[in-house]
Short mmCIF file of C-alpha atoms in Angstrom, two decimals:
data_model
loop_
_atom_site.label_atom_id
_atom_site.label_comp_id
_atom_site.label_asym_id
_atom_site.label_seq_id
_atom_site.Cartn_x
_atom_site.Cartn_y
_atom_site.Cartn_z
CA MET C 1 -80.37 7.52 34.80
CA THR C 2 -83.03 7.37 32.09
CA THR C 3 -84.82 4.14 31.37
CA VAL C 4 -85.26 3.34 27.75
CA THR C 5 -88.19 1.17 26.75
CA PRO C 6 -86.95 -2.01 25.05
CA GLU C 7 -87.43 -1.74 21.33
CA PRO C 8 -86.76 -4.00 18.33
CA LEU C 9 -83.50 -3.62 16.38
CA PRO C 10 -83.83 -0.69 13.95
CA THR C 11 -83.16 -1.93 10.39
CA GLU C 12 -84.52 0.87 8.20
CA ARG C 13 -81.66 2.83 6.66
CA PRO C 14 -82.34 6.55 6.23
CA ARG C 15 -83.76 7.48 2.84
CA GLY C 16 -81.12 8.80 0.43
CA CYS C 17 -78.25 7.64 2.67
CA PRO C 18 -77.45 4.10 1.51
CA PHE C 19 -74.21 3.94 3.40
CA ASP C 20 -75.49 5.10 6.81
CA PRO C 21 -76.70 2.82 9.61
CA PRO C 22 -80.40 2.79 10.36
CA SER C 23 -81.26 6.13 11.92
CA GLY C 24 -83.07 4.61 14.89
CA LEU C 25 -79.87 2.74 15.72
CA ARG C 26 -77.86 5.94 16.08
CA ASP C 27 -80.32 7.22 18.63
CA ARG C 28 -79.89 4.28 20.98
CA PRO C 29 -77.52 4.62 23.89
CA ARG C 30 -74.27 2.60 23.82
CA LEU C 31 -76.00 -0.13 25.85
CA SER C 32 -79.77 -0.56 25.91
CA ARG C 33 -82.51 -3.18 26.24
CA MET C 34 -83.71 -4.68 22.99
CA VAL C 35 -86.66 -6.90 22.07
CA TYR C 36 -85.65 -9.89 19.97
CA ALA C 37 -87.61 -11.65 17.25
CA ASP C 38 -89.13 -14.18 19.69
CA GLY C 39 -89.97 -11.54 22.30
CA HIS C 40 -86.86 -12.14 24.39
CA VAL C 41 -85.74 -8.95 26.13
CA GLY C 42 -81.99 -8.79 25.72
CA TRP C 43 -79.47 -6.07 24.98
CA LEU C 44 -78.13 -3.90 22.15
CA VAL C 45 -74.62 -2.48 22.07
CA THR C 46 -73.87 0.49 19.81
CA GLY C 47 -70.67 1.96 21.42
CA HIS C 48 -67.31 0.98 19.97
CA ALA C 49 -65.47 0.17 23.23
CA LEU C 50 -68.39 -1.83 24.60
CA ALA C 51 -68.86 -3.74 21.35
CA ARG C 52 -65.13 -4.68 21.43
CA SER C 53 -65.25 -5.83 25.01
CA VAL C 54 -68.33 -8.02 24.55
CA ALA C 55 -66.92 -9.63 21.42
CA ALA C 56 -63.62 -10.43 23.15
CA ASP C 57 -65.08 -11.56 26.53
CA ARG C 58 -65.21 -15.35 26.74
CA ARG C 59 -68.10 -15.13 29.24
CA PHE C 60 -70.17 -14.32 26.16
CA SER C 61 -70.94 -17.33 23.92
CA SER C 62 -71.31 -17.72 20.18
CA ARG C 63 -73.22 -21.03 20.48
CA HIS C 64 -76.13 -21.00 18.01
CA GLU C 65 -78.58 -22.87 20.22
CA LEU C 66 -78.23 -20.26 22.99
CA MET C 67 -78.67 -17.28 20.65
CA ARG C 68 -81.88 -15.31 20.11
CA LEU C 69 -82.44 -13.88 16.65
CA PRO C 70 -82.31 -10.06 16.54
CA VAL C 71 -84.83 -9.95 13.69
CA ALA C 72 -87.13 -12.64 12.26
CA ARG C 73 -86.17 -14.40 9.06
CA ALA C 74 -89.39 -14.59 6.95
CA GLY C 75 -91.47 -15.26 10.06
CA PHE C 76 -88.90 -17.61 11.71
CA THR C 77 -88.04 -16.31 15.13
CA GLY C 78 -85.74 -19.16 16.34
CA PRO C 79 -84.32 -20.93 18.15
CA LEU C 80 -81.46 -21.90 15.87
CA PRO C 81 -80.32 -25.54 15.99
CA PRO C 82 -76.97 -26.28 17.62
CA ALA C 83 -73.96 -25.99 15.31
CA THR C 84 -73.27 -29.20 13.42
CA PRO C 85 -69.67 -30.52 13.47
CA GLY C 86 -67.51 -28.09 11.50
CA MET C 87 -69.87 -25.13 11.91
CA PHE C 88 -67.18 -23.26 13.81
CA ILE C 89 -68.87 -19.89 13.74
CA GLY C 90 -71.47 -21.26 16.19
CA LEU C 91 -69.08 -22.83 18.70
CA ASP C 92 -66.99 -21.69 21.69
CA ALA C 93 -63.53 -22.73 22.84
CA PRO C 94 -62.19 -25.40 22.95
CA GLU C 95 -64.18 -26.81 19.96
CA HIS C 96 -63.90 -23.52 18.11
CA THR C 97 -60.16 -23.22 18.80
CA ARG C 98 -59.53 -26.65 17.25
CA TYR C 99 -61.07 -25.51 13.95
CA ARG C 100 -59.23 -22.15 14.01
CA ARG C 101 -55.92 -23.97 14.50
CA LEU C 102 -56.69 -26.23 11.50
CA LEU C 103 -57.73 -23.34 9.26
CA ALA C 104 -55.92 -20.12 10.29
CA GLY C 105 -52.62 -21.28 8.80
CA LYS C 106 -54.31 -21.35 5.38
CA PHE C 107 -55.26 -17.63 5.59
CA THR C 108 -52.19 -15.94 7.11
CA VAL C 109 -51.13 -12.44 6.05
CA ARG C 110 -48.00 -13.87 4.40
CA ARG C 111 -49.95 -16.55 2.46
CA MET C 112 -52.66 -14.12 1.32
CA ASN C 113 -50.05 -11.55 0.19
CA THR C 114 -48.53 -14.16 -2.09
CA LEU C 115 -51.95 -14.37 -3.84
CA ALA C 116 -51.87 -10.67 -4.78
CA GLU C 117 -50.31 -11.34 -8.17
CA ARG C 118 -52.91 -13.99 -9.04
CA VAL C 119 -55.73 -11.76 -7.80
CA GLY C 120 -54.31 -9.04 -10.06
CA GLU C 121 -54.45 -11.40 -13.07
CA ILE C 122 -58.07 -12.40 -12.28
CA THR C 123 -58.96 -8.68 -11.86
CA ALA C 124 -57.37 -7.86 -15.21
CA GLU C 125 -59.37 -10.57 -16.95
CA CYS C 126 -62.59 -9.08 -15.51
CA LEU C 127 -61.57 -5.56 -16.48
CA ASP C 128 -60.71 -6.83 -20.02
CA ALA C 129 -64.21 -8.26 -20.26
CA MET C 130 -65.66 -4.90 -19.24
CA ALA C 131 -63.56 -3.07 -21.81
CA ALA C 132 -64.59 -5.57 -24.51
CA HIS C 133 -68.27 -5.01 -23.65
CA GLY C 134 -67.83 -1.25 -23.73
CA PRO C 135 -69.32 1.58 -21.64
CA GLY C 136 -72.67 1.03 -19.89
CA LEU C 137 -73.04 -2.15 -17.84
CA ASP C 138 -73.95 -3.56 -14.43
CA LEU C 139 -70.70 -3.74 -12.45
CA VAL C 140 -71.99 -6.35 -9.99
CA PRO C 141 -71.84 -9.58 -12.03
CA VAL C 142 -68.80 -8.70 -14.17
CA PHE C 143 -66.61 -7.31 -11.43
CA ALA C 144 -67.91 -7.21 -7.87
CA GLN C 145 -69.11 -10.79 -7.86
CA ALA C 146 -66.73 -12.18 -10.46
CA VAL C 147 -63.38 -11.29 -8.78
CA PRO C 148 -64.06 -12.82 -5.34
CA ALA C 149 -65.84 -15.87 -6.79
CA LEU C 150 -62.99 -16.65 -9.17
CA VAL C 151 -60.49 -16.19 -6.36
CA ILE C 152 -62.23 -18.30 -3.74
CA CYS C 153 -63.04 -21.04 -6.20
CA GLU C 154 -59.37 -21.25 -7.26
CA LEU C 155 -58.16 -21.16 -3.63
CA LEU C 156 -60.52 -23.91 -2.51
CA GLY C 157 -60.29 -25.90 -5.74
CA VAL C 158 -63.91 -25.50 -6.80
CA PRO C 159 -64.55 -25.57 -10.55
CA THR C 160 -65.66 -22.10 -11.69
CA ASP C 161 -68.15 -23.46 -14.24
CA ASP C 162 -70.95 -23.52 -11.66
CA ARG C 163 -70.10 -20.10 -10.28
CA GLU C 164 -73.44 -18.42 -11.03
CA ARG C 165 -75.24 -21.22 -9.23
CA PHE C 166 -73.11 -20.75 -6.11
CA GLN C 167 -73.58 -17.01 -6.21
CA ARG C 168 -77.38 -17.38 -6.21
CA LEU C 169 -77.24 -19.92 -3.36
CA ALA C 170 -74.96 -17.79 -1.17
CA GLU C 171 -77.19 -14.82 -1.76
CA ALA C 172 -80.32 -16.87 -0.79
CA ALA C 173 -78.59 -17.90 2.44
CA ASN C 174 -78.06 -14.27 3.45
CA ASP C 175 -81.45 -12.88 2.38
CA LEU C 176 -83.64 -12.23 5.44
CA ASP C 177 -86.71 -12.05 3.22
CA ALA C 178 -86.12 -15.47 1.83
CA GLY C 179 -88.19 -18.21 3.50
CA LEU C 180 -86.44 -20.50 5.92
CA GLU C 181 -87.13 -23.47 3.67
CA GLU C 182 -85.58 -21.59 0.77
CA THR C 183 -82.52 -20.74 2.81
CA GLN C 184 -82.14 -24.32 4.08
CA ALA C 185 -82.63 -25.69 0.54
CA ALA C 186 -79.89 -23.38 -0.70
CA MET C 187 -77.48 -24.45 2.07
CA GLU C 188 -78.31 -28.14 1.39
CA GLU C 189 -77.76 -27.79 -2.32
CA LEU C 190 -74.38 -26.12 -1.69
CA GLY C 191 -73.52 -28.76 0.90
CA GLY C 192 -74.41 -31.55 -1.54
CA TYR C 193 -72.13 -30.15 -4.15
CA ILE C 194 -69.23 -29.68 -1.71
CA ALA C 195 -69.75 -33.27 -0.44
CA GLY C 196 -69.16 -34.58 -3.96
CA LEU C 197 -66.13 -32.39 -4.34
CA VAL C 198 -64.62 -33.51 -0.97
CA ARG C 199 -65.02 -37.15 -2.08
CA GLU C 200 -63.18 -36.38 -5.29
CA LYS C 201 -60.36 -34.48 -3.58
CA ALA C 202 -59.88 -37.19 -0.98
CA GLU C 203 -59.39 -39.73 -3.78
CA THR C 204 -57.42 -37.58 -6.18
CA PRO C 205 -55.91 -34.58 -4.35
CA THR C 206 -55.14 -31.44 -6.37
CA ASP C 207 -53.13 -28.38 -5.36
CA ASP C 208 -55.77 -26.48 -3.40
CA LEU C 209 -57.12 -25.77 0.06
CA LEU C 210 -59.91 -28.35 0.03
CA SER C 211 -57.52 -31.12 -0.99
CA ASP C 212 -55.13 -29.96 1.68
CA LEU C 213 -57.80 -30.19 4.35
CA THR C 214 -58.79 -33.76 3.39
CA THR C 215 -55.34 -34.89 4.52
CA GLY C 216 -55.92 -33.44 7.99
CA ASP C 217 -57.96 -34.85 10.85
CA LEU C 218 -61.35 -33.44 9.93
CA SER C 219 -64.13 -35.95 9.43
CA PHE C 220 -66.07 -36.10 6.12
CA GLU C 221 -69.03 -34.28 7.72
CA GLU C 222 -66.73 -31.57 9.13
CA LEU C 223 -65.00 -31.16 5.77
CA VAL C 224 -68.31 -30.60 3.98
CA THR C 225 -69.49 -28.04 6.55
CA VAL C 226 -66.16 -26.20 6.61
CA GLY C 227 -65.97 -26.20 2.80
CA THR C 228 -69.51 -24.83 2.49
CA LEU C 229 -68.81 -22.17 5.08
CA LEU C 230 -65.63 -21.03 3.38
CA LEU C 231 -67.18 -20.94 -0.10
CA GLY C 232 -70.28 -19.13 1.15
CA ALA C 233 -68.33 -16.58 3.13
CA GLY C 234 -65.90 -16.00 0.24
CA LEU C 235 -68.64 -15.36 -2.28
CA ASP C 236 -71.11 -12.94 -0.78
CA THR C 237 -69.07 -10.76 1.58
CA THR C 238 -66.26 -9.44 -0.62
CA ALA C 239 -68.61 -9.21 -3.55
CA ASN C 240 -70.86 -6.83 -1.60
CA MET C 241 -67.90 -4.89 -0.22
CA LEU C 242 -66.72 -4.34 -3.85
CA GLY C 243 -70.15 -3.36 -5.15
CA LEU C 244 -71.01 -1.02 -2.30
CA GLY C 245 -67.44 0.24 -2.13
CA VAL C 246 -67.40 1.32 -5.79
CA PHE C 247 -70.87 2.90 -5.26
CA ALA C 248 -69.49 4.86 -2.28
CA LEU C 249 -66.47 6.00 -4.28
CA LEU C 250 -68.46 7.06 -7.30
CA THR C 251 -70.68 9.22 -5.05
CA HIS C 252 -67.54 10.67 -3.37
CA PRO C 253 -65.53 11.42 -6.53
CA ASP C 254 -63.09 13.70 -4.67
CA GLN C 255 -61.83 10.53 -2.92
CA ILE C 256 -61.19 8.47 -6.02
CA PRO C 257 -57.66 9.84 -6.80
CA VAL C 258 -56.50 8.28 -3.48
CA MET C 259 -57.05 4.82 -5.12
CA ARG C 260 -54.29 5.71 -7.62
CA GLU C 261 -51.72 6.86 -5.08
CA GLY C 262 -49.97 3.52 -4.55
CA PRO C 263 -50.11 0.55 -2.18
CA GLU C 264 -49.86 2.40 1.17
CA ALA C 265 -52.64 4.82 0.30
CA VAL C 266 -54.82 2.02 -1.02
CA GLU C 267 -54.24 -0.08 2.14
CA LYS C 268 -55.54 2.80 4.28
CA ALA C 269 -58.39 3.53 1.86
CA VAL C 270 -59.60 -0.04 2.01
CA GLU C 271 -59.65 0.04 5.84
CA GLU C 272 -61.74 3.24 5.69
CA LEU C 273 -64.15 1.72 3.20
CA LEU C 274 -64.50 -1.29 5.52
CA ARG C 275 -65.26 0.98 8.47
CA TYR C 276 -67.61 3.34 6.65
CA LEU C 277 -69.68 0.60 4.96
CA THR C 278 -69.60 -2.18 7.67
CA ILE C 279 -71.46 -4.62 5.41
CA ALA C 280 -71.57 -7.45 8.02
CA HIS C 281 -73.44 -5.14 10.39
CA THR C 282 -74.80 -7.26 13.25
CA GLY C 283 -73.46 -10.00 15.57
CA VAL C 284 -74.95 -11.76 18.60
CA ARG C 285 -73.40 -13.12 21.81
CA VAL C 286 -75.06 -14.75 24.84
CA ALA C 287 -74.06 -14.30 28.46
CA LEU C 288 -72.93 -17.62 30.01
CA GLU C 289 -73.03 -16.04 33.47
CA ASP C 290 -74.10 -12.73 34.96
CA VAL C 291 -71.78 -10.05 33.58
CA GLU C 292 -71.51 -6.48 34.71
CA LEU C 293 -71.21 -4.12 31.75
CA ALA C 294 -71.25 -0.27 31.80
CA GLY C 295 -73.10 -0.23 35.11
CA GLN C 296 -75.75 -2.79 34.11
CA VAL C 297 -75.96 -6.51 34.75
CA ILE C 298 -76.36 -8.74 31.77
CA ARG C 299 -78.00 -11.91 33.17
CA ALA C 300 -76.94 -15.40 32.18
CA GLY C 301 -78.84 -16.48 29.09
CA GLU C 302 -79.53 -12.95 27.83
CA SER C 303 -78.55 -12.17 24.24
CA VAL C 304 -76.47 -9.18 23.31
CA THR C 305 -76.62 -7.79 19.76
CA ILE C 306 -73.44 -6.01 18.67
CA ALA C 307 -74.30 -3.32 16.07
CA ALA C 308 -70.90 -3.06 14.36
CA GLN C 309 -72.24 -0.41 11.95
CA ALA C 310 -73.08 1.86 14.88
CA ALA C 311 -69.82 1.07 16.68
CA ASN C 312 -67.82 1.96 13.57
CA ARG C 313 -69.56 5.36 13.58
CA ASP C 314 -68.88 6.02 17.27
CA PRO C 315 -67.53 9.57 17.51
CA GLU C 316 -65.56 8.61 20.60
CA LYS C 317 -63.49 6.27 18.42
CA PHE C 318 -63.57 7.91 15.00
CA ALA C 319 -63.68 11.70 14.66
CA ASP C 320 -66.30 12.96 12.21
CA PRO C 321 -67.45 9.33 11.75
CA ASP C 322 -70.04 9.99 9.02
CA THR C 323 -67.43 11.36 6.63
CA LEU C 324 -65.78 8.93 4.21
CA ASP C 325 -62.14 9.98 4.43
CA LEU C 326 -59.81 7.54 2.69
CA ARG C 327 -56.76 9.14 4.27
CA ARG C 328 -57.81 8.67 7.85
CA ASP C 329 -56.49 5.98 10.17
CA SER C 330 -59.33 3.53 10.49
CA ALA C 331 -57.45 0.80 12.37
CA GLY C 332 -59.54 -0.76 15.09
CA HIS C 333 -62.76 -0.83 13.09
CA LEU C 334 -64.99 -3.77 13.84
CA SER C 335 -65.96 -4.65 10.27
CA PHE C 336 -64.38 -8.13 10.57
CA GLY C 337 -65.70 -8.45 14.12
CA HIS C 338 -63.51 -8.78 17.19
CA GLY C 339 -62.68 -11.51 19.64
CA PRO C 340 -61.95 -15.19 18.85
CA HIS C 341 -64.49 -15.25 16.03
CA GLN C 342 -62.94 -12.40 14.11
CA CYS C 343 -63.18 -13.11 10.39
CA LEU C 344 -60.97 -15.99 9.33
CA GLY C 345 -60.73 -14.74 5.72
CA GLN C 346 -60.10 -11.08 6.44
CA GLN C 347 -56.53 -11.07 5.05
CA LEU C 348 -57.81 -12.53 1.83
CA ALA C 349 -60.58 -9.95 1.66
CA ARG C 350 -58.05 -7.15 2.21
CA VAL C 351 -55.84 -8.37 -0.68
CA GLU C 352 -58.87 -8.75 -2.99
CA LEU C 353 -60.26 -5.29 -2.12
CA ARG C 354 -56.92 -3.55 -2.55
CA VAL C 355 -56.03 -5.19 -5.83
CA ALA C 356 -59.48 -5.14 -7.44
CA LEU C 357 -60.42 -1.53 -6.44
CA ALA C 358 -57.00 -0.07 -7.41
CA GLY C 359 -57.14 -2.02 -10.64
CA LEU C 360 -60.63 -0.80 -11.48
CA PHE C 361 -59.91 2.94 -10.99
CA ALA C 362 -56.55 2.70 -12.78
CA ARG C 363 -58.13 1.05 -15.79
CA PHE C 364 -61.26 3.19 -15.92
CA PRO C 365 -60.36 6.66 -14.69
CA THR C 366 -63.62 8.12 -16.01
CA LEU C 367 -65.82 5.48 -14.35
CA ARG C 368 -69.14 6.97 -13.13
CA LEU C 369 -72.70 6.00 -12.27
CA ALA C 370 -74.99 5.55 -15.28
CA VAL C 371 -78.10 6.34 -13.21
CA PRO C 372 -78.81 8.84 -10.43
CA ALA C 373 -77.44 7.60 -7.12
CA ASP C 374 -80.93 7.22 -5.59
CA GLU C 375 -81.93 4.79 -8.34
CA VAL C 376 -79.18 2.28 -7.47
CA PRO C 377 -81.03 -0.67 -5.90
CA VAL C 378 -79.68 -1.19 -2.42
CA ARG C 379 -80.23 -4.37 -0.29
CA ARG C 380 -82.88 -3.47 2.22
CA HIS C 381 -83.08 -6.56 4.39
CA ALA C 382 -80.04 -8.80 4.40
CA ASP C 383 -77.37 -10.02 6.81
CA ILE C 384 -74.81 -8.47 4.44
CA HIS C 385 -75.36 -4.95 3.19
CA GLY C 386 -74.79 -4.24 -0.52
CA VAL C 387 -76.24 -3.28 -3.89
CA HIS C 388 -78.28 -5.55 -6.17
CA SER C 389 -76.84 -3.89 -9.24
CA LEU C 390 -74.58 -0.97 -10.05
CA PRO C 391 -75.07 0.59 -13.51
CA VAL C 392 -71.84 2.33 -14.53
CA THR C 393 -70.42 3.91 -17.62
CA TRP C 394 -67.13 5.51 -18.71
CA ASP C 395 -65.63 7.32 -21.68
CA GLY C 396 -65.02 4.83 -24.45
CA GLU C 397 -61.59 4.49 -26.06
CA MET I 1 -43.30 -2.75 30.72
CA GLY I 2 -43.08 -5.30 27.96
CA ILE I 3 -45.11 -7.26 25.46
CA VAL I 4 -46.64 -10.54 26.64
CA ILE I 5 -47.58 -13.22 24.06
CA ASP I 6 -50.00 -15.98 25.01
CA ARG I 7 -50.27 -18.30 22.05
CA SER I 8 -52.92 -20.41 23.70
CA LEU I 9 -55.35 -17.49 23.24
CA CYS I 10 -54.34 -16.78 19.61
CA VAL I 11 -56.90 -17.38 16.89
CA GLY I 12 -54.56 -16.63 13.95
CA ALA I 13 -56.47 -13.57 12.71
CA GLY I 14 -53.17 -12.04 11.61
CA MET I 15 -53.75 -8.54 12.91
CA CYS I 16 -50.27 -8.47 14.46
CA ALA I 17 -48.53 -9.58 11.23
CA LEU I 18 -50.63 -6.95 9.37
CA SER I 19 -49.82 -4.13 11.85
CA ALA I 20 -46.17 -4.88 12.56
CA PRO I 21 -44.89 -7.29 9.88
CA GLY I 22 -41.24 -6.77 10.93
CA VAL I 23 -41.98 -7.81 14.46
CA PHE I 24 -44.70 -10.49 14.29
CA ASP I 25 -45.34 -13.31 11.87
CA GLN I 26 -47.73 -16.26 11.88
CA ASP I 27 -47.01 -19.94 12.27
CA PRO I 28 -47.44 -21.42 8.76
CA ASP I 29 -49.48 -24.37 10.04
CA GLU I 30 -51.67 -22.95 12.81
CA GLY I 31 -51.60 -19.29 11.89
CA THR I 32 -50.68 -18.38 15.48
CA VAL I 33 -48.42 -15.47 16.40
CA THR I 34 -44.62 -15.94 16.18
CA PRO I 35 -42.16 -13.15 17.02
CA VAL I 36 -39.77 -12.34 14.17
CA GLY I 37 -36.08 -12.65 15.05
CA GLY I 38 -34.74 -12.88 18.55
CA ALA I 39 -35.38 -9.38 19.90
CA ALA I 40 -38.35 -8.78 22.23
CA PRO I 41 -41.08 -6.60 20.69
CA ASP I 42 -40.59 -2.95 21.69
CA PRO I 43 -43.76 -1.54 23.34
CA GLY I 44 -42.55 1.95 22.37
CA ASP I 45 -42.86 1.08 18.66
CA PRO I 46 -46.22 2.45 17.30
CA ALA I 47 -46.60 -0.57 15.02
CA VAL I 48 -46.28 -2.89 18.02
CA ARG I 49 -48.81 -0.82 19.97
CA ARG I 50 -51.17 -1.13 17.06
CA ALA I 51 -50.71 -4.92 17.06
CA VAL I 52 -51.60 -4.94 20.73
CA ASP I 53 -54.63 -2.70 20.19
CA THR I 54 -56.04 -4.68 17.30
CA CYS I 55 -55.29 -8.22 18.53
CA PRO I 56 -58.81 -9.70 18.64
CA SER I 57 -58.16 -12.48 21.13
CA GLY I 58 -55.94 -10.87 23.81
CA ALA I 59 -52.99 -13.06 22.78
CA ILE I 60 -50.66 -10.02 22.62
CA THR I 61 -50.89 -7.66 25.57
CA LEU I 62 -48.90 -4.95 27.22
CA ALA I 63 -47.55 -6.02 30.65
CA PRO I 64 -48.10 -3.44 33.36
#
């Protein structure tokens, strides 16, 4: 067996391939030693089957205070503070399960499907605004960010007037180049706003998710944290999936007609875009005990980085993985993660992506990039992959 | 061989209801898996197999 020297997590995407995982990542074996930001020597998983089994194995923890950071955040190498009450993404069962039980009913497939019509109306409003502006604009603010922001604000019961402020704060929270103080200030500002809103909803409930939650058994502190998490997650993720997704489609124009072939084709297409782009590309777990994995022993306390973007391009799971093929069966991709922490809002994201992308390409059949593909500014160093802007144009009416 | 459902493990991700909507639904309050109708899920049904394969928490499994 060959011994591979522990290396840091590769983060540099290959030049001219904005949709591909960092090239160094593809060269790593499915399980290898990795040096973390603070010098900890842990592990890196790139294989699909292994990534799945680590994410689902309850001997691996998601607790923030146990976790080592795969890469430094503006010089900050960790450790992270323990999750505060309500910060369910950094907790294990049974605490985590309690939050999931309180929240999962709000995001069921059935409930999200009933939102499709409203998402369609919101999308149509954004597309109307594009048409009114005329050909030649940046698609990110008017479409990619606008649709998910309007949807999550309406669902939670957050006034949309302050939308641009939230957008900036959520972006700051996911930017690895932003200073820690900047990130924390952004989170605190968002939290402060949500706190005011939670107080209002508790006093005068309205017909929305946040009001609904105030009648349950979450404390005020928990409500603020959960509300901030849901708003933050709903803003930045789907927005980047839409921006990067449209970019991918415009650079693969032979695939675009699939988006006009009806709901079933669009459902499959969205799963393939999720797989191919894997915007939430990295997750971390920590062994709570010694665990044998693929012939190696992960010692208790060692961190394991799950490179979902590599796992989703594992040729053992997906044939010809570097090809974007909207007709393929992409079920089983790890773009929403796997295991008990799999994305709570994934069914909402699916509905938004299907409705918004199908709507866009139906309304603007001649949509195309307004600049050469290599001039589209791509996020280089962020927890969530995406584009900063997407200049597009189309044939005017 | 049959399908085993352990709701204590379920995290309400909805992959079963997405994969096999005629077979699995979700509890409206907790989001956890609920079988549709009275019949036991058929492990020979490709949609049911997909629900098993994509269940993130191991709440739906194939009994040996």
